[in-house]
mmCIF file of C-alpha atoms and ligand atoms in Angstrom:
data_model
loop_
_atom_site.group_PDB
_atom_site.id
_atom_site.type_symbol
_atom_site.label_atom_id
_atom_site.label_comp_id
_atom_site.label_asym_id
_atom_site.label_seq_id
_atom_site.Cartn_x
_atom_site.Cartn_y
_atom_site.Cartn_z
ATOM 1 C CA MET S 1145 -1.171 14.433 0.903
ATOM 2 C CA ASN S 1146 2.078 13.393 2.439
ATOM 3 C CA ILE S 1147 2.249 9.931 3.967
ATOM 4 C CA GLU S 1148 4.873 7.907 5.760
ATOM 5 C CA LEU S 1149 5.055 4.157 5.684
ATOM 6 C CA THR S 1150 7.624 1.451 6.183
ATOM 7 C CA VAL S 1151 8.527 -0.481 3.054
ATOM 8 C CA ASN S 1152 10.741 -3.536 3.384
ATOM 9 C CA GLY S 1153 11.968 -2.283 6.728
ATOM 10 C CA ARG S 1154 12.797 1.224 5.527
ATOM 11 C CA LEU S 1155 10.823 4.318 6.480
ATOM 12 C CA ARG S 1156 9.615 6.034 3.310
ATOM 13 C CA SER S 1157 7.537 9.114 2.634
ATOM 14 C CA ALA S 1158 5.553 10.011 -0.434
ATOM 15 C CA ASN S 1159 3.210 12.605 -1.763
ATOM 16 C CA VAL S 1160 0.080 10.834 -2.949
ATOM 17 C CA ASP S 1161 -3.270 11.941 -4.256
ATOM 18 C CA THR S 1162 -6.479 10.134 -3.428
ATOM 19 C CA SER S 1163 -6.602 8.370 -6.801
ATOM 20 C CA MET S 1164 -3.137 6.819 -6.500
ATOM 21 C CA ARG S 1165 -3.239 3.073 -5.861
ATOM 22 C CA LEU S 1166 -0.759 1.312 -3.619
ATOM 23 C CA ILE S 1167 0.601 -0.621 -6.619
ATOM 24 C CA ASP S 1168 1.391 2.670 -8.379
ATOM 25 C CA LEU S 1169 3.219 3.995 -5.346
ATOM 26 C CA LEU S 1170 5.268 0.808 -5.000
ATOM 27 C CA ARG S 1171 6.078 0.309 -8.681
ATOM 28 C CA ASP S 1172 6.249 3.822 -10.082
ATOM 29 C CA GLU S 1173 7.541 5.839 -7.140
ATOM 30 C CA PHE S 1174 9.591 3.274 -5.213
ATOM 31 C CA ARG S 1175 10.574 1.156 -8.275
ATOM 32 C CA LEU S 1176 9.612 -2.103 -6.580
ATOM 33 C CA THR S 1177 8.848 -3.900 -9.818
ATOM 34 C CA SER S 1178 8.311 -7.316 -8.238
ATOM 35 C CA VAL S 1179 4.769 -6.049 -7.647
ATOM 36 C CA LYS S 1180 2.904 -7.047 -10.818
ATOM 37 C CA GLU S 1181 -0.323 -5.768 -12.295
ATOM 38 C CA GLY S 1182 -2.369 -8.495 -13.934
ATOM 39 C CA CYS S 1183 -6.120 -7.930 -13.874
ATOM 40 C CA GLY S 1184 -6.146 -4.636 -11.994
ATOM 41 C CA VAL S 1185 -9.498 -5.536 -10.426
ATOM 42 C CA GLY S 1186 -8.646 -7.806 -7.495
ATOM 43 C CA GLU S 1187 -9.049 -11.157 -9.215
ATOM 44 C CA CYS S 1188 -5.582 -12.535 -10.009
ATOM 45 C CA GLY S 1189 -3.406 -11.901 -6.954
ATOM 46 C CA ALA S 1190 -0.368 -10.844 -9.010
ATOM 47 C CA CYS S 1191 -0.206 -7.502 -7.184
ATOM 48 C CA THR S 1192 -0.253 -9.044 -3.695
ATOM 49 C CA VAL S 1193 1.923 -7.421 -1.039
ATOM 50 C CA LEU S 1194 1.868 -7.886 2.723
ATOM 51 C CA LEU S 1195 0.433 -5.001 4.715
ATOM 52 C CA ASN S 1196 1.151 -5.442 8.404
ATOM 53 C CA GLY S 1197 1.662 -9.127 7.634
ATOM 54 C CA GLU S 1198 -1.608 -9.634 5.756
ATOM 55 C CA PRO S 1199 -1.851 -10.191 2.005
ATOM 56 C CA VAL S 1200 -3.628 -7.363 0.179
ATOM 57 C CA CYS S 1201 -4.270 -6.629 -3.484
ATOM 58 C CA SER S 1202 -2.263 -3.486 -4.058
ATOM 59 C CA CYS S 1203 -4.286 -2.773 -7.227
ATOM 60 C CA LEU S 1204 -7.394 -2.229 -5.104
ATOM 61 C CA MET S 1205 -5.959 -0.255 -2.214
ATOM 62 C CA PRO S 1206 -5.537 3.507 -2.327
ATOM 63 C CA ALA S 1207 -1.950 4.399 -1.441
ATOM 64 C CA PHE S 1208 -3.030 6.762 1.336
ATOM 65 C CA GLN S 1209 -4.602 3.821 3.204
ATOM 66 C CA ALA S 1210 -1.108 2.397 3.677
ATOM 67 C CA ARG S 1211 -0.154 5.413 5.789
ATOM 68 C CA GLU S 1212 1.807 4.297 8.878
ATOM 69 C CA ALA S 1213 1.648 0.674 7.685
ATOM 70 C CA SER S 1214 4.468 -1.780 7.178
ATOM 71 C CA ILE S 1215 4.635 -3.164 3.637
ATOM 72 C CA LEU S 1216 6.593 -6.193 2.508
ATOM 73 C CA THR S 1217 7.348 -6.925 -1.140
ATOM 74 C CA VAL S 1218 9.544 -9.671 -2.558
ATOM 75 C CA GLU S 1219 12.459 -7.217 -2.639
ATOM 76 C CA GLY S 1220 12.341 -7.250 1.165
ATOM 77 C CA LEU S 1221 12.579 -11.020 1.590
ATOM 78 C CA GLU S 1222 16.310 -11.435 1.037
ATOM 79 C CA LYS S 1223 18.375 -11.257 4.230
ATOM 80 C CA ASN S 1224 22.150 -10.672 4.156
ATOM 81 C CA GLY S 1225 22.308 -11.772 0.527
ATOM 82 C CA GLU S 1226 20.374 -14.994 1.249
ATOM 83 C CA LEU S 1227 17.081 -15.739 -0.399
ATOM 84 C CA ASP S 1228 14.119 -16.573 1.807
ATOM 85 C CA ASP S 1229 13.340 -20.304 2.125
ATOM 86 C CA LEU S 1230 10.240 -19.797 -0.008
ATOM 87 C CA GLN S 1231 12.279 -18.247 -2.811
ATOM 88 C CA LYS S 1232 14.757 -21.130 -2.654
ATOM 89 C CA SER S 1233 11.974 -23.704 -2.678
ATOM 90 C CA PHE S 1234 10.226 -22.063 -5.644
ATOM 91 C CA LEU S 1235 13.512 -22.329 -7.549
ATOM 92 C CA GLU S 1236 14.256 -25.888 -6.453
ATOM 93 C CA LYS S 1237 10.742 -27.174 -7.185
ATOM 94 C CA ASP S 1238 10.441 -25.396 -10.582
ATOM 95 C CA ALA S 1239 7.430 -23.560 -9.227
ATOM 96 C CA THR S 1240 7.935 -20.607 -11.532
ATOM 97 C CA GLN S 1241 7.727 -20.415 -15.312
ATOM 98 C CA CYS S 1242 6.926 -16.973 -16.739
ATOM 99 C CA GLY S 1243 7.210 -15.682 -13.166
ATOM 100 C CA PHE S 1244 4.381 -13.189 -13.373
ATOM 101 C CA CYS S 1245 2.377 -14.743 -10.546
ATOM 102 C CA THR S 1246 5.427 -15.672 -8.472
ATOM 103 C CA PRO S 1247 5.846 -12.605 -6.232
ATOM 104 C CA GLY S 1248 2.181 -12.694 -5.250
ATOM 105 C CA MET S 1249 2.303 -16.451 -4.666
ATOM 106 C CA ILE S 1250 5.413 -16.172 -2.508
ATOM 107 C CA LEU S 1251 4.035 -13.341 -0.393
ATOM 108 C CA THR S 1252 0.684 -15.060 0.109
ATOM 109 C CA ALA S 1253 2.553 -18.207 1.125
ATOM 110 C CA LYS S 1254 4.800 -16.144 3.413
ATOM 111 C CA ALA S 1255 1.753 -14.790 5.248
ATOM 112 C CA LEU S 1256 0.394 -18.326 5.590
ATOM 113 C CA LEU S 1257 3.664 -19.718 6.985
ATOM 114 C CA MET S 1258 4.009 -16.830 9.436
ATOM 115 C CA LYS S 1259 0.622 -17.790 10.895
ATOM 116 C CA ASN S 1260 0.720 -21.521 10.335
ATOM 117 C CA PRO S 1261 4.266 -22.906 9.967
ATOM 118 C CA THR S 1262 3.081 -26.437 9.184
ATOM 119 C CA PRO S 1263 0.076 -26.096 6.881
ATOM 120 C CA SER S 1264 -1.631 -29.078 5.304
ATOM 121 C CA ARG S 1265 -1.856 -29.325 1.527
ATOM 122 C CA ASP S 1266 -5.504 -28.240 1.730
ATOM 123 C CA GLU S 1267 -4.592 -25.230 3.857
ATOM 124 C CA ILE S 1268 -1.971 -24.211 1.289
ATOM 125 C CA ARG S 1269 -4.484 -24.580 -1.545
ATOM 126 C CA THR S 1270 -7.040 -22.505 0.354
ATOM 127 C CA ALA S 1271 -4.512 -19.775 1.167
ATOM 128 C CA LEU S 1272 -3.415 -19.547 -2.477
ATOM 129 C CA ALA S 1273 -6.926 -19.724 -3.935
ATOM 130 C CA GLY S 1274 -6.883 -16.029 -4.832
ATOM 131 C CA ASN S 1275 -3.598 -16.261 -6.738
ATOM 132 C CA ILE S 1276 -3.927 -17.327 -10.358
ATOM 133 C CA CYS S 1277 -1.131 -18.996 -12.329
ATOM 134 C CA ARG S 1278 -1.544 -19.619 -16.042
ATOM 135 C CA CYS S 1279 1.645 -21.675 -16.420
ATOM 136 C CA THR S 1280 2.520 -24.214 -13.756
ATOM 137 C CA GLY S 1281 -0.651 -26.174 -13.069
ATOM 138 C CA TYR S 1282 -0.198 -25.235 -9.389
ATOM 139 C CA THR S 1283 1.263 -28.552 -8.174
ATOM 140 C CA PRO S 1284 4.911 -27.346 -8.103
ATOM 141 C CA ILE S 1285 3.779 -24.224 -6.251
ATOM 142 C CA ILE S 1286 2.038 -26.264 -3.562
ATOM 143 C CA GLU S 1287 5.118 -28.503 -3.312
ATOM 144 C CA ALA S 1288 7.381 -25.472 -2.980
ATOM 145 C CA VAL S 1289 5.358 -24.135 -0.066
ATOM 146 C CA GLU S 1290 5.441 -27.558 1.612
ATOM 147 C CA ASP S 1291 9.188 -27.701 1.026
ATOM 148 C CA ALA S 1292 9.750 -24.264 2.564
ATOM 149 C CA ALA S 1293 7.649 -25.213 5.571
ATOM 150 C CA ALA S 1294 9.687 -28.393 6.008
ATOM 151 C CA LYS S 1295 12.950 -26.436 5.727
ATOM 152 C CA ALA S 1296 11.786 -23.967 8.354
ATOM 153 C CA ALA S 1297 10.884 -26.856 10.638
ATOM 154 C CA ASN S 1298 14.345 -28.357 9.993
ATOM 155 C CA LEU S 1299 12.758 -31.465 8.564
ATOM 156 C CA LYS S 1300 15.013 -31.196 5.489
HETATM 157 S S1 FES A 75 -3.606 -7.055 -10.444
HETATM 158 FE FE1 FES A 75 -4.402 -6.904 -8.450
HETATM 159 S S2 FES A 75 -5.574 -8.701 -8.206
HETATM 160 FE FE2 FES A 75 -4.942 -8.782 -10.289
HETATM 161 S S1 FES A 76 4.442 -18.880 -13.621
HETATM 162 FE FE1 FES A 76 3.416 -17.844 -15.243
HETATM 163 S S2 FES A 76 1.583 -17.138 -14.331
HETATM 164 FE FE2 FES A 76 2.468 -18.417 -12.824
#
């Protein structure tokens, strides 16, 4: 079937069959390779994208269910050549090592900060509970989200 959706602010169309997952559409058809496949079964969060502002596991969602939706991937975060505050903070706080979990972490954190611009440490931990990182020990990631929130609030 033919679907239309908005991806990183751009209207796109695609021919998808019912077995195609959203991650396949984004990575294989649209070449948005920030979207990572880890477990493939909804347990690691590496494939997270925002669908109408909400984090979803793109490995679990059929592509056709994104019809008419607005999708955000990490490729869509940069504005006028400037990284998003979260991207800057992840760099500054050394919150990324192998980087495999990073796009999913950043997008999950983005959704949190859009809803709650000044989250507590516990709220950040809860929001990121579905995103697994095998490298960092999580503390730099939490600090990066706090840092981005502080930047957005002009506290830094
Ligand atoms: S690849 Fe989708 S949750 Fe792990
Ligand atoms: S930085 Fe390697 S999995 Fe998180």
